[in-house]
mmCIF file of C-alpha atoms and ligand atoms in Angstrom:
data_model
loop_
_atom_site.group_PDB
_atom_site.id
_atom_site.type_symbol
_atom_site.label_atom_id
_atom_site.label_comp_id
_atom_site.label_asym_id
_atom_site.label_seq_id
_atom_site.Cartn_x
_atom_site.Cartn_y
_atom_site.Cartn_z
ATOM 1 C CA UNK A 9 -6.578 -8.341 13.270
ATOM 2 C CA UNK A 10 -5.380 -7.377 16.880
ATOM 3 C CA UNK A 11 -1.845 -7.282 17.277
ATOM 4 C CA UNK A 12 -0.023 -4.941 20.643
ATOM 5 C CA UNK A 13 0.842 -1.678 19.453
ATOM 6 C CA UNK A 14 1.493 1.728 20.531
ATOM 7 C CA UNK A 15 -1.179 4.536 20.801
ATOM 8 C CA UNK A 16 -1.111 6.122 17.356
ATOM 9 C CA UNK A 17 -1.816 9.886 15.977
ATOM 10 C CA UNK A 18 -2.154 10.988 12.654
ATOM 11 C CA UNK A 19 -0.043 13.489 11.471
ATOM 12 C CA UNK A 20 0.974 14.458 7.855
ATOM 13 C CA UNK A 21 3.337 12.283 6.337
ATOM 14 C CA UNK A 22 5.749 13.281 3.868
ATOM 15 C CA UNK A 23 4.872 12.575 -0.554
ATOM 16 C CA UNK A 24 5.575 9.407 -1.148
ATOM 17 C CA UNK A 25 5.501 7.710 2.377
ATOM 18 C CA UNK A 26 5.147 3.842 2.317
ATOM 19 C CA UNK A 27 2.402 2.563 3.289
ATOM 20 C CA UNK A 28 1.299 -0.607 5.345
ATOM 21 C CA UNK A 29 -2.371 -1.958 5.872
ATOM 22 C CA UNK A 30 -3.156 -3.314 9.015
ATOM 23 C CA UNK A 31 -6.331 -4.317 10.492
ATOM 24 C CA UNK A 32 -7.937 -1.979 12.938
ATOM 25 C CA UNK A 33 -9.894 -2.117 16.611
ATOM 26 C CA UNK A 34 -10.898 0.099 19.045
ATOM 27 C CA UNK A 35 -7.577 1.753 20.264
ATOM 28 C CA UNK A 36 -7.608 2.794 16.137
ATOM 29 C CA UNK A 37 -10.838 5.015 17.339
ATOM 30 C CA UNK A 38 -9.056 8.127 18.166
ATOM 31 C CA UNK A 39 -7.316 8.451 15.058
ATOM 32 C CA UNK A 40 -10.251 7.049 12.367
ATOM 33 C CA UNK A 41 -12.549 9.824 14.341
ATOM 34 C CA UNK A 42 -9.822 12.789 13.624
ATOM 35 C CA UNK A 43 -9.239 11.826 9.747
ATOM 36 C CA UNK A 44 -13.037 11.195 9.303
ATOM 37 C CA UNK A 45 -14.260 14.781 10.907
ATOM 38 C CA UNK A 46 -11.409 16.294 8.324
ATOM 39 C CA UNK A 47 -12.421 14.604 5.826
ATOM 40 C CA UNK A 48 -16.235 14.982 5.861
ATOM 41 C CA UNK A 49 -18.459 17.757 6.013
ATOM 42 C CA UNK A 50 -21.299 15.397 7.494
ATOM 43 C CA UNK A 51 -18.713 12.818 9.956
ATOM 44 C CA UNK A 52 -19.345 9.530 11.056
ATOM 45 C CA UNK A 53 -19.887 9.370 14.969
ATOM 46 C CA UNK A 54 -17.582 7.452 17.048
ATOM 47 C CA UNK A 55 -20.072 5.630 17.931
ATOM 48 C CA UNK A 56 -20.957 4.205 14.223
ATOM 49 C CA UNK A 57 -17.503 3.233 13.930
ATOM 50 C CA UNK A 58 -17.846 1.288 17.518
ATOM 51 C CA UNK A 59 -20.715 -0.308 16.229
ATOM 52 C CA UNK A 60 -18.749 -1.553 13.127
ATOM 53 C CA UNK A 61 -15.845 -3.000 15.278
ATOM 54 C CA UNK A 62 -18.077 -4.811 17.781
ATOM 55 C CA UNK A 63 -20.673 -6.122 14.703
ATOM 56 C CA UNK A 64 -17.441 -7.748 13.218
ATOM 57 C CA UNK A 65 -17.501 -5.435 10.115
ATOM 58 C CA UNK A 66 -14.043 -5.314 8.152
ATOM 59 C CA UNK A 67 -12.105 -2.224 9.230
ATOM 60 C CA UNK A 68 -8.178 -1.656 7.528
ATOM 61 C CA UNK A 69 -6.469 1.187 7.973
ATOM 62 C CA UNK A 70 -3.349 2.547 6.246
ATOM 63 C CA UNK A 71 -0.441 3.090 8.492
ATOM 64 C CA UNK A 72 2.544 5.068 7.379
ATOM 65 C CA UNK A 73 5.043 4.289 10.186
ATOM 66 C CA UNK A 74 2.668 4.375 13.588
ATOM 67 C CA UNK A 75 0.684 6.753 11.500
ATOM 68 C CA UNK A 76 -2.511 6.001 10.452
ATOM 69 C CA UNK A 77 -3.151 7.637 6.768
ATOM 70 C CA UNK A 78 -6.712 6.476 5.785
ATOM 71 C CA UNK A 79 -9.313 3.691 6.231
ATOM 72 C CA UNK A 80 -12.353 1.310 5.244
ATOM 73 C CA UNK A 81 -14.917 -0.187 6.619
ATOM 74 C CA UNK A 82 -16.589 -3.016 4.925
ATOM 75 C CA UNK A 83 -19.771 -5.063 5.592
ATOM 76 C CA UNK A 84 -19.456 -8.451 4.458
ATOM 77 C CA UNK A 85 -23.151 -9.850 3.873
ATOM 78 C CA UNK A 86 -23.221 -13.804 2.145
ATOM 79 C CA UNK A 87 -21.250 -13.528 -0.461
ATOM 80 C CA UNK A 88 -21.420 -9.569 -1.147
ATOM 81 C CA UNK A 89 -19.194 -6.920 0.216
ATOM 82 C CA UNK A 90 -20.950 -3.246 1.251
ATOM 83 C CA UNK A 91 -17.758 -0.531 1.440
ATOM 84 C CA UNK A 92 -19.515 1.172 3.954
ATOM 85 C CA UNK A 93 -16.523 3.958 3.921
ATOM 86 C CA UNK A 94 -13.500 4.789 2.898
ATOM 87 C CA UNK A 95 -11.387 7.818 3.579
ATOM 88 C CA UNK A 96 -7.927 9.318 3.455
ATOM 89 C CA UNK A 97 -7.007 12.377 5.296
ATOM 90 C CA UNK A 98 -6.631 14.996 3.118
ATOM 91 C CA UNK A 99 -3.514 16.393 3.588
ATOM 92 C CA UNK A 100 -2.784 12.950 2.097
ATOM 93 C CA UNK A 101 -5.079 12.788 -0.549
ATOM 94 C CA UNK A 102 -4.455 11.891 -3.956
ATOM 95 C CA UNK A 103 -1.440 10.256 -3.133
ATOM 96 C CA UNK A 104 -2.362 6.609 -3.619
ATOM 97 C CA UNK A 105 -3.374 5.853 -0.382
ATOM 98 C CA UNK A 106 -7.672 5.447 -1.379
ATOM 99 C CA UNK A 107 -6.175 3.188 -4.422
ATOM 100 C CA UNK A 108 -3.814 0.686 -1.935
ATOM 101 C CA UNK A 109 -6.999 0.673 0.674
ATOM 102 C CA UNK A 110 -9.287 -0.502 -2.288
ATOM 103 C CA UNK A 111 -7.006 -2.860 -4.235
ATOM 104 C CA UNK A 112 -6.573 -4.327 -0.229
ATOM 105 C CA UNK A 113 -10.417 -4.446 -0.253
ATOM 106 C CA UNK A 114 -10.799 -6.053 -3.699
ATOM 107 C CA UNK A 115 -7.888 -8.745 -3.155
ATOM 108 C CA UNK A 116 -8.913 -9.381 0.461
ATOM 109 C CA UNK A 117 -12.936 -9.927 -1.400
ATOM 110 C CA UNK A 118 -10.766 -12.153 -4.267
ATOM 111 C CA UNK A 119 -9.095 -14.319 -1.816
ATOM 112 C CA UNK A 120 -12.659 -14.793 0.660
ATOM 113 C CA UNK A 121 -14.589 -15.944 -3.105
ATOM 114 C CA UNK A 122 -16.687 -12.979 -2.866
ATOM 115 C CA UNK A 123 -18.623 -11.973 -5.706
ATOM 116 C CA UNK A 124 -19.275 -8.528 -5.583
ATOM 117 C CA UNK A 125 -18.591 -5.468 -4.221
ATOM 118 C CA UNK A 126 -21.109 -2.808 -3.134
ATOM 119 C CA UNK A 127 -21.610 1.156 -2.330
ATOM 120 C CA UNK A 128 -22.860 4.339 -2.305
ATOM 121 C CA UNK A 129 -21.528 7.786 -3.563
ATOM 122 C CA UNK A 130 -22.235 10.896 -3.710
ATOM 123 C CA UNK A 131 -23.248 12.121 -7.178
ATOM 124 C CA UNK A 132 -21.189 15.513 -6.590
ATOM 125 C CA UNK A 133 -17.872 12.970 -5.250
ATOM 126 C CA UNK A 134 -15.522 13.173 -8.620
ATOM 127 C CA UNK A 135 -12.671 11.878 -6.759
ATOM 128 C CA UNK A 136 -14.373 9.451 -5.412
ATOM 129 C CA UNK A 137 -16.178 8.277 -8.377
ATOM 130 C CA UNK A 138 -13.220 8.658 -10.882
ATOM 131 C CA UNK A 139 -11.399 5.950 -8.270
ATOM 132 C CA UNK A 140 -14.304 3.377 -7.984
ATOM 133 C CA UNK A 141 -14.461 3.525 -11.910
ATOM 134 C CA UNK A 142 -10.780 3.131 -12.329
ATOM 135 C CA UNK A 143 -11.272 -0.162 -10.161
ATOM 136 C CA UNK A 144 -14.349 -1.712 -12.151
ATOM 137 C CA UNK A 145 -17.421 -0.558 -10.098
ATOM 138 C CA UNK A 146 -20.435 0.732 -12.490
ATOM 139 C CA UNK A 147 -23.534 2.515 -11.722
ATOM 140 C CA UNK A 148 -26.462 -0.194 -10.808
ATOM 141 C CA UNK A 149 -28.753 2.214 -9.032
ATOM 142 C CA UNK A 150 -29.736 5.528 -7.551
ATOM 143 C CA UNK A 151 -31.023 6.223 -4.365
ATOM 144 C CA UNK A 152 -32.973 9.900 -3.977
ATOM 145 C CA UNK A 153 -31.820 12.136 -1.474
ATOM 146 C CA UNK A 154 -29.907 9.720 0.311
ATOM 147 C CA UNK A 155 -26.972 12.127 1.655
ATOM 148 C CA UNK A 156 -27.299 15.081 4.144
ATOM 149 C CA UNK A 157 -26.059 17.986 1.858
ATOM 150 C CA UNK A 158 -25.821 22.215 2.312
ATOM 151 C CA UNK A 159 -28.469 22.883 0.260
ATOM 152 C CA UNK A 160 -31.342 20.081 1.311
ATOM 153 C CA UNK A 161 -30.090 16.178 0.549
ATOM 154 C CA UNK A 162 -28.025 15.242 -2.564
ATOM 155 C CA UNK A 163 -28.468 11.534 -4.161
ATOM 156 C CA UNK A 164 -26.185 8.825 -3.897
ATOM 157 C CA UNK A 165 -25.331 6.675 -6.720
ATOM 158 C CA UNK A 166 -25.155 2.561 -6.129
ATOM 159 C CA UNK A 167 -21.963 1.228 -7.521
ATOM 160 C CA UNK A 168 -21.188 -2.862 -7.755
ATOM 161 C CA UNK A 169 -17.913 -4.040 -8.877
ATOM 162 C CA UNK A 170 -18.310 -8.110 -10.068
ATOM 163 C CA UNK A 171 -15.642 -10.233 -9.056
HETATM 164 C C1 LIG B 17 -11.999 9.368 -2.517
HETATM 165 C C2 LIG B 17 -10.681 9.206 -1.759
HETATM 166 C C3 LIG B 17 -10.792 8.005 -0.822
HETATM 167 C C4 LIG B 17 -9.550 8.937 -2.761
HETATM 168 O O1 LIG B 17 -8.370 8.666 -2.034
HETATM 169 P P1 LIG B 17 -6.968 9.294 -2.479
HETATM 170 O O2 LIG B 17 -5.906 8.673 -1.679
HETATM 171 O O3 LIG B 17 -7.058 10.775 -2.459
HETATM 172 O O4 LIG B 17 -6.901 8.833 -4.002
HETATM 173 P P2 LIG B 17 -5.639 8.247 -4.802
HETATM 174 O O5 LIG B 17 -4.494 9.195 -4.707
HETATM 175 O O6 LIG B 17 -5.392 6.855 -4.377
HETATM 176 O O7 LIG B 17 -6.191 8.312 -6.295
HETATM 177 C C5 LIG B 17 -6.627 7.164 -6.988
HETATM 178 C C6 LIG B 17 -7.514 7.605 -8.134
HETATM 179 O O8 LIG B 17 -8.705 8.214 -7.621
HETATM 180 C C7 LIG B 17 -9.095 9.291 -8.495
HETATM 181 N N1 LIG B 17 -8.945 10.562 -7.792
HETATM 182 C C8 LIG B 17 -8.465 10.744 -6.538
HETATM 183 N N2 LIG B 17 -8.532 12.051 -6.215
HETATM 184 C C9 LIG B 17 -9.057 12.698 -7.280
HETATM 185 C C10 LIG B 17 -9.383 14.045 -7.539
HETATM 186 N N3 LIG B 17 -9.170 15.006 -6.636
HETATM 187 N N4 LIG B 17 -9.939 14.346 -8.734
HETATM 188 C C11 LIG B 17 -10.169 13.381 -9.653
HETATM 189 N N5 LIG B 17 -9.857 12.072 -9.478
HETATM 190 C C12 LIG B 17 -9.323 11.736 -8.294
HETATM 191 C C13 LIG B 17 -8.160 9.225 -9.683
HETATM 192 O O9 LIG B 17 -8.712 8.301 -10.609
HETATM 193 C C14 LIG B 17 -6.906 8.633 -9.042
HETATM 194 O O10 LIG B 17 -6.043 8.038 -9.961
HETATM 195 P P3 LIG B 17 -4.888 8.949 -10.648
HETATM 196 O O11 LIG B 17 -4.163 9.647 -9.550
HETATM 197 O O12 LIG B 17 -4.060 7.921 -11.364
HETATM 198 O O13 LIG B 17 -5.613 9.899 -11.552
HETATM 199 C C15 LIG B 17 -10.332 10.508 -0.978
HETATM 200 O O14 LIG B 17 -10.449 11.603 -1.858
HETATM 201 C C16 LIG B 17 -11.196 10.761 0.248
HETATM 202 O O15 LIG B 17 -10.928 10.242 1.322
HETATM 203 N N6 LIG B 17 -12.242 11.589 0.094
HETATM 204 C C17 LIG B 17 -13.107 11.967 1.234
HETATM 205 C C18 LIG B 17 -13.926 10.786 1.687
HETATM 206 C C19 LIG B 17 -14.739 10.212 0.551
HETATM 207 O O16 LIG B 17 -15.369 10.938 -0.207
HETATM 208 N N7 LIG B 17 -14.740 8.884 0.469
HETATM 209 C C20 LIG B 17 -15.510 8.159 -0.521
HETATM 210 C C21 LIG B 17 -16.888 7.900 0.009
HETATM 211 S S1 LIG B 17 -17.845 6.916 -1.138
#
């Protein structure tokens, strides 16, 4: 979704900020690079996320005000969806934004007739793990060292949510 807006930053929002989704494109860069490199000890490049705009991968982001809060990225392959990412910026976090971005993701994969929903996680991700189980995903798979981690690689667990 393109639509003309005004350069955006992302600051802290106050508890309890609404929240919008919007689709996201290039200009969006900027700010999906600064929440990512908070976010992760082992970032995304700008480059990847290029690469996911321009391959015509699904990219929302959640916009308090001009703000933007969080994001996804999803790979839509056939009739399966690959959540390549999603992130909130942690000043943020654990205040529903991940859950809006992923009930966006799983009624947006409802409404294209697509039946299921893939990723990876890291086994040490609690937060992360405790929100895809919340939503339906289960454990189909485990790929070995997978993730760069501090101490050598850590394993990823693949999660599929049926739709
Ligand atoms: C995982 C992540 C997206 C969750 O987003 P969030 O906005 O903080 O999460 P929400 O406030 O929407 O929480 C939704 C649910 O997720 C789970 N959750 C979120 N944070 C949690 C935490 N710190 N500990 C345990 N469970 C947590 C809970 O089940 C929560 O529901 P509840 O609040 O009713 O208990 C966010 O922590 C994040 O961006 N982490 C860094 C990037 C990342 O790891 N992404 C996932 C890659 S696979």
């Amino acid at each position: 979704m393109t639509q003309a807006r005004q350069p955006r930053v992302s600051e802290p929002a106050p508890r309890g900020a609404s929240i919008r989704i919007l689709g996201l494109d290039e200009e969006d860069l900027p700010a999906i690079e600064q929440i990512e490199h908070r976010a992760h000890l082992y970032p995304w490049s700008n480059r990847v996320f290029q690469d996911c705009i321009r391959s015509g991968y699904l990219l929302d982001g959640a916009f308090d005000g001009q703000n933007l809060r969080g994001f996804s990225v999803v790979m839509p392959i056939l009739s399966e969806w690959h959540v390549l990412n999603l992130c909130v910026d942690p000043p943020l976090q654990r205040q529903g934004v991940g859950r809006s971005l992923l009930r966006f993701i799983i009624e947006q994969a409802h409404q294209s007739k697509i039946q299921s929903l893939w990723l990876e996680v890291r086994v040490s991700n609690a937060p992360a793990r405790a929100l895809y189980a919340a939503h339906g995903f289960a454990q189909v798979g485990l790929r070995k060292a997978y993730y760069p981690a501090k101490n050598g690689r850590e394993d990823a667990l693949v999660l599929t949510c049926e739709l």
